[in-house]
């Protein structure tokens, strides 16, 4: 009997090992099929949608998946129902996360997101507009809906059947003629405890949801908030239901930047890129709402978004390589919600800076974070900027890479910052620096002869190289889903683990054999 138990244990180990390393990130491009990615995925996979418009109805019937926009922005990654007589997304699985998507086009009795017998799913940071129902919960338990904009849906923004229990709905913006059709259920909650933090309409506290109506007479638009904490003084009771939102949100006089804008999105059948290239614009207008830099001086720009919470490292990745900046990290001292960082690579010194630089200038660039006034020592600490310098420029200018510096402009003068070489690829050297001031920067070097370029041996370890990987990201990033799935099928290390486990079984069997 003991031999049998040992053999069974060994085979159990083999079975467990067979699943190691199979989870992957699958990138889907506009024109490819989200459904194909879902059908060929396995538990634990992350399906990331590139910016663009996808016209299809998606059925998710596999557990433990994440389906999200790569940008995190529902305004630039939109799923439009191919058939308006079907749900845009049908969930029939557990532990699925849907995030950062625009969802629209289902009509009459069909929903933007339809959950049928789903448990522990998460819907967040989506815009669910112009459907029959926004979100429909049928026999579903333990799900969380937060930070979504659910608006202009013809039948109801939210439907909860009487046998959907223990669901949590908070920090959403509802603006529908009928916002919620709640058929009770056990243990459902429509608010969390009052917590300090920027809510979806820019108020200072998290609690319940914002309940608007198209004619401007919604509960949250008319409720009293005597202490101006962004929470109504009275609960919002759902019609024909025993349920209520005990801490409904209201507008505040001077809101901070909300987590999501509550306006609708523009549907475009061409892919939108998070980066913008500006080459022939001679106007004096700035390139963004935040930047005062004239557009005529901006060669290119790239935008990155992330969610900022206090006491956690924040990272903005600039993966499209439109500028000389690879990423930006810092620790935030306060929660500000979803925030945008913009890098502008300039044609010449910033028009907002009067002083020239004496060294050879590789690039001038600006970094704007949030409203342009957020990136101060009062709000952030330990900032790190990773930037890259072309090897060909070093060679042409006879620049010693040891002389590369990042310069920041403040109080009427340029200040030189030391840098660390953190890596290289075929075309670039990568450096990091810790700036004390934003937003004006310049990369410089001295023409002294000597060593040009760098080597892998010079790459440091530890915090200076954190989050940096030049060539092999470990994710699947191909132009179409079929190629990505084909590569995912062979997980690195699986054959080794499987072989070792087989040898273990054989060894135990031969050792026990009389």
Short mmCIF file of N, CA and C in Angstrom, two decimals, residues 136 236 418 471:
data_model
loop_
_atom_site.label_atom_id
_atom_site.label_comp_id
_atom_site.label_asym_id
_atom_site.label_seq_id
_atom_site.Cartn_x
_atom_site.Cartn_y
_atom_site.Cartn_z
N UNK A 136 -25.59 43.08 -16.56
CA UNK A 136 -26.71 42.22 -16.18
C UNK A 136 -26.13 41.05 -15.38
N UNK A 236 -29.29 56.44 -0.85
CA UNK A 236 -30.06 56.35 -2.08
C UNK A 236 -30.78 55.01 -2.09
N UNK A 418 23.98 63.14 -12.11
CA UNK A 418 24.73 61.92 -12.46
C UNK A 418 23.78 60.85 -12.98
N UNK A 471 15.39 43.52 -24.64
CA UNK A 471 15.03 42.70 -25.78
C UNK A 471 13.97 41.66 -25.46
#
